[in-house]
Amino acid sequence: MKTIKIFDPALCCPTGVCGPSVDPELTRVASAIFILEKKGFPISRYNLANDPAAFVEHKEVNQLLHEKGPEALPLVIVDGKVEKVGSYPANEEFASWLGVDVKDLTPEKPRNTLL
């Protein structure tokens, strides 16, 4: 089974729902990761503000940060290989890497029912 490691820039939270405005991209990524983790896929996230040691310990991440600065983040490693630099993966990329249907990565919208 493939493993994914995501190195986030300094964030107050990984969901994008904190602070004065909601970041829809962070919300999409957090939802996709939640769905994939429920399916048993090993995905790790490291926040520069909370886990700076992880950025130092991973040689590729450390090197890219020295070369490109904070613009290298977010950075995604799949099975030890850097796959994405400077932006989060699209749901299609997650699906391709892990062999799942992209439709499975979009959470169902709640249905409003009137009582």
mmCIF file of C-alpha atoms in Angstrom:
data_model
loop_
_atom_site.group_PDB
_atom_site.id
_atom_site.type_symbol
_atom_site.label_atom_id
_atom_site.label_comp_id
_atom_site.label_asym_id
_atom_site.label_seq_id
_atom_site.Cartn_x
_atom_site.Cartn_y
_atom_site.Cartn_z
ATOM 1 C CA MET A 1 0.000 0.000 0.000
ATOM 2 C CA LYS A 2 1.363 3.415 -0.929
ATOM 3 C CA THR A 3 2.097 5.991 1.746
ATOM 4 C CA ILE A 4 1.584 9.712 1.380
ATOM 5 C CA LYS A 5 3.296 12.430 3.395
ATOM 6 C CA ILE A 6 2.098 16.007 3.099
ATOM 7 C CA PHE A 7 4.258 18.848 4.348
ATOM 8 C CA ASP A 8 2.053 21.879 4.974
ATOM 9 C CA PRO A 9 3.155 25.483 5.343
ATOM 10 C CA ALA A 10 2.672 27.009 8.783
ATOM 11 C CA LEU A 11 -1.077 26.711 9.395
ATOM 12 C CA CYS A 12 -3.194 27.229 12.478
ATOM 13 C CA CYS A 13 -5.137 24.072 11.522
ATOM 14 C CA PRO A 14 -5.145 21.614 8.595
ATOM 15 C CA THR A 15 -8.857 21.978 7.792
ATOM 16 C CA GLY A 16 -8.983 25.571 6.626
ATOM 17 C CA VAL A 17 -12.039 26.367 8.725
ATOM 18 C CA CYS A 18 -10.281 28.438 11.375
ATOM 19 C CA GLY A 19 -9.443 32.097 11.213
ATOM 20 C CA PRO A 20 -11.391 34.903 9.583
ATOM 21 C CA SER A 21 -12.084 33.105 6.289
ATOM 22 C CA VAL A 22 -12.449 29.520 5.120
ATOM 23 C CA ASP A 23 -9.917 28.231 2.582
ATOM 24 C CA PRO A 24 -11.918 25.931 0.268
ATOM 25 C CA GLU A 25 -8.736 24.227 -1.016
ATOM 26 C CA LEU A 26 -7.687 23.198 2.500
ATOM 27 C CA THR A 27 -11.220 22.018 3.204
ATOM 28 C CA ARG A 28 -11.218 19.879 0.025
ATOM 29 C CA VAL A 29 -7.846 18.353 0.868
ATOM 30 C CA ALA A 30 -8.846 17.671 4.479
ATOM 31 C CA SER A 31 -12.044 15.952 3.278
ATOM 32 C CA ALA A 32 -10.179 13.798 0.740
ATOM 33 C CA ILE A 33 -7.586 12.803 3.349
ATOM 34 C CA PHE A 34 -10.303 11.950 5.871
ATOM 35 C CA ILE A 35 -12.036 9.702 3.328
ATOM 36 C CA LEU A 36 -8.753 8.007 2.349
ATOM 37 C CA GLU A 37 -7.760 7.435 5.977
ATOM 38 C CA LYS A 38 -11.160 5.834 6.623
ATOM 39 C CA LYS A 39 -10.356 3.464 3.737
ATOM 40 C CA GLY A 40 -7.092 2.532 5.481
ATOM 41 C CA PHE A 41 -4.580 4.499 3.420
ATOM 42 C CA PRO A 42 -1.584 5.726 5.448
ATOM 43 C CA ILE A 43 -1.419 9.507 5.071
ATOM 44 C CA SER A 44 0.694 11.739 7.312
ATOM 45 C CA ARG A 45 0.567 15.516 7.473
ATOM 46 C CA TYR A 46 3.243 17.740 8.924
ATOM 47 C CA ASN A 47 2.615 21.390 9.737
ATOM 48 C CA LEU A 48 5.685 23.627 9.636
ATOM 49 C CA ALA A 49 4.430 25.527 12.698
ATOM 50 C CA ASN A 50 3.878 22.387 14.799
ATOM 51 C CA ASP A 51 6.308 19.790 13.376
ATOM 52 C CA PRO A 52 9.466 21.632 12.275
ATOM 53 C CA ALA A 53 11.626 18.572 13.052
ATOM 54 C CA ALA A 54 9.835 16.577 10.323
ATOM 55 C CA PHE A 55 10.908 19.189 7.757
ATOM 56 C CA VAL A 56 14.531 18.861 8.880
ATOM 57 C CA GLU A 57 14.517 15.041 9.075
ATOM 58 C CA HIS A 58 13.209 14.525 5.517
ATOM 59 C CA LYS A 59 16.214 15.310 3.333
ATOM 60 C CA GLU A 60 14.189 16.050 0.167
ATOM 61 C CA VAL A 61 11.890 18.453 1.998
ATOM 62 C CA ASN A 62 14.786 20.234 3.670
ATOM 63 C CA GLN A 63 16.623 20.574 0.349
ATOM 64 C CA LEU A 64 13.578 21.942 -1.503
ATOM 65 C CA LEU A 65 12.937 24.463 1.266
ATOM 66 C CA HIS A 66 16.521 25.690 0.977
ATOM 67 C CA GLU A 67 16.236 25.926 -2.813
ATOM 68 C CA LYS A 68 12.732 27.393 -3.201
ATOM 69 C CA GLY A 69 11.892 28.771 0.225
ATOM 70 C CA PRO A 70 8.358 28.578 1.631
ATOM 71 C CA GLU A 71 6.904 28.558 -1.901
ATOM 72 C CA ALA A 72 7.855 24.857 -2.006
ATOM 73 C CA LEU A 73 5.028 24.166 0.453
ATOM 74 C CA PRO A 74 2.794 22.320 0.438
ATOM 75 C CA LEU A 75 4.957 19.425 -0.644
ATOM 76 C CA VAL A 76 3.736 15.867 -1.200
ATOM 77 C CA ILE A 77 5.820 12.693 -1.042
ATOM 78 C CA VAL A 78 4.365 9.398 -2.280
ATOM 79 C CA ASP A 79 6.309 6.256 -1.390
ATOM 80 C CA GLY A 80 9.443 8.301 -0.725
ATOM 81 C CA LYS A 81 9.314 10.243 -4.013
ATOM 82 C CA VAL A 82 8.462 13.940 -4.254
ATOM 83 C CA GLU A 83 5.308 14.113 -6.394
ATOM 84 C CA LYS A 84 3.994 17.632 -5.853
ATOM 85 C CA VAL A 85 5.676 20.920 -4.908
ATOM 86 C CA GLY A 86 3.974 24.227 -4.143
ATOM 87 C CA SER A 87 0.342 23.119 -4.253
ATOM 88 C CA TYR A 88 -1.971 20.470 -2.881
ATOM 89 C CA PRO A 89 -2.830 17.436 -5.000
ATOM 90 C CA ALA A 90 -6.093 17.437 -6.909
ATOM 91 C CA ASN A 91 -8.520 14.676 -6.030
ATOM 92 C CA GLU A 92 -7.625 13.086 -9.380
ATOM 93 C CA GLU A 93 -3.989 12.880 -8.294
ATOM 94 C CA PHE A 94 -4.891 11.260 -4.964
ATOM 95 C CA ALA A 95 -7.063 8.767 -6.877
ATOM 96 C CA SER A 96 -4.317 7.990 -9.391
ATOM 97 C CA TRP A 97 -1.636 7.496 -6.742
ATOM 98 C CA LEU A 98 -3.802 5.234 -4.594
ATOM 99 C CA GLY A 99 -5.861 3.439 -7.228
ATOM 100 C CA VAL A 100 -9.266 4.634 -6.064
ATOM 101 C CA ASP A 101 -12.183 6.141 -7.937
ATOM 102 C CA VAL A 102 -12.058 9.934 -7.863
ATOM 103 C CA LYS A 103 -15.823 9.967 -7.146
ATOM 104 C CA ASP A 104 -15.062 8.320 -3.803
ATOM 105 C CA LEU A 105 -13.094 11.397 -2.700
ATOM 106 C CA THR A 106 -16.007 13.807 -2.869
ATOM 107 C CA PRO A 107 -18.057 13.724 0.316
ATOM 108 C CA GLU A 108 -21.786 13.364 -0.118
ATOM 109 C CA LYS A 109 -23.706 16.525 0.486
ATOM 110 C CA PRO A 110 -26.241 16.207 3.267
ATOM 111 C CA ARG A 111 -29.807 16.033 2.101
ATOM 112 C CA ASN A 112 -32.206 18.484 3.656
ATOM 113 C CA THR A 113 -35.368 16.834 4.784
ATOM 114 C CA LEU A 114 -38.392 18.565 6.103
ATOM 115 C CA LEU A 115 -40.216 16.960 8.947
#
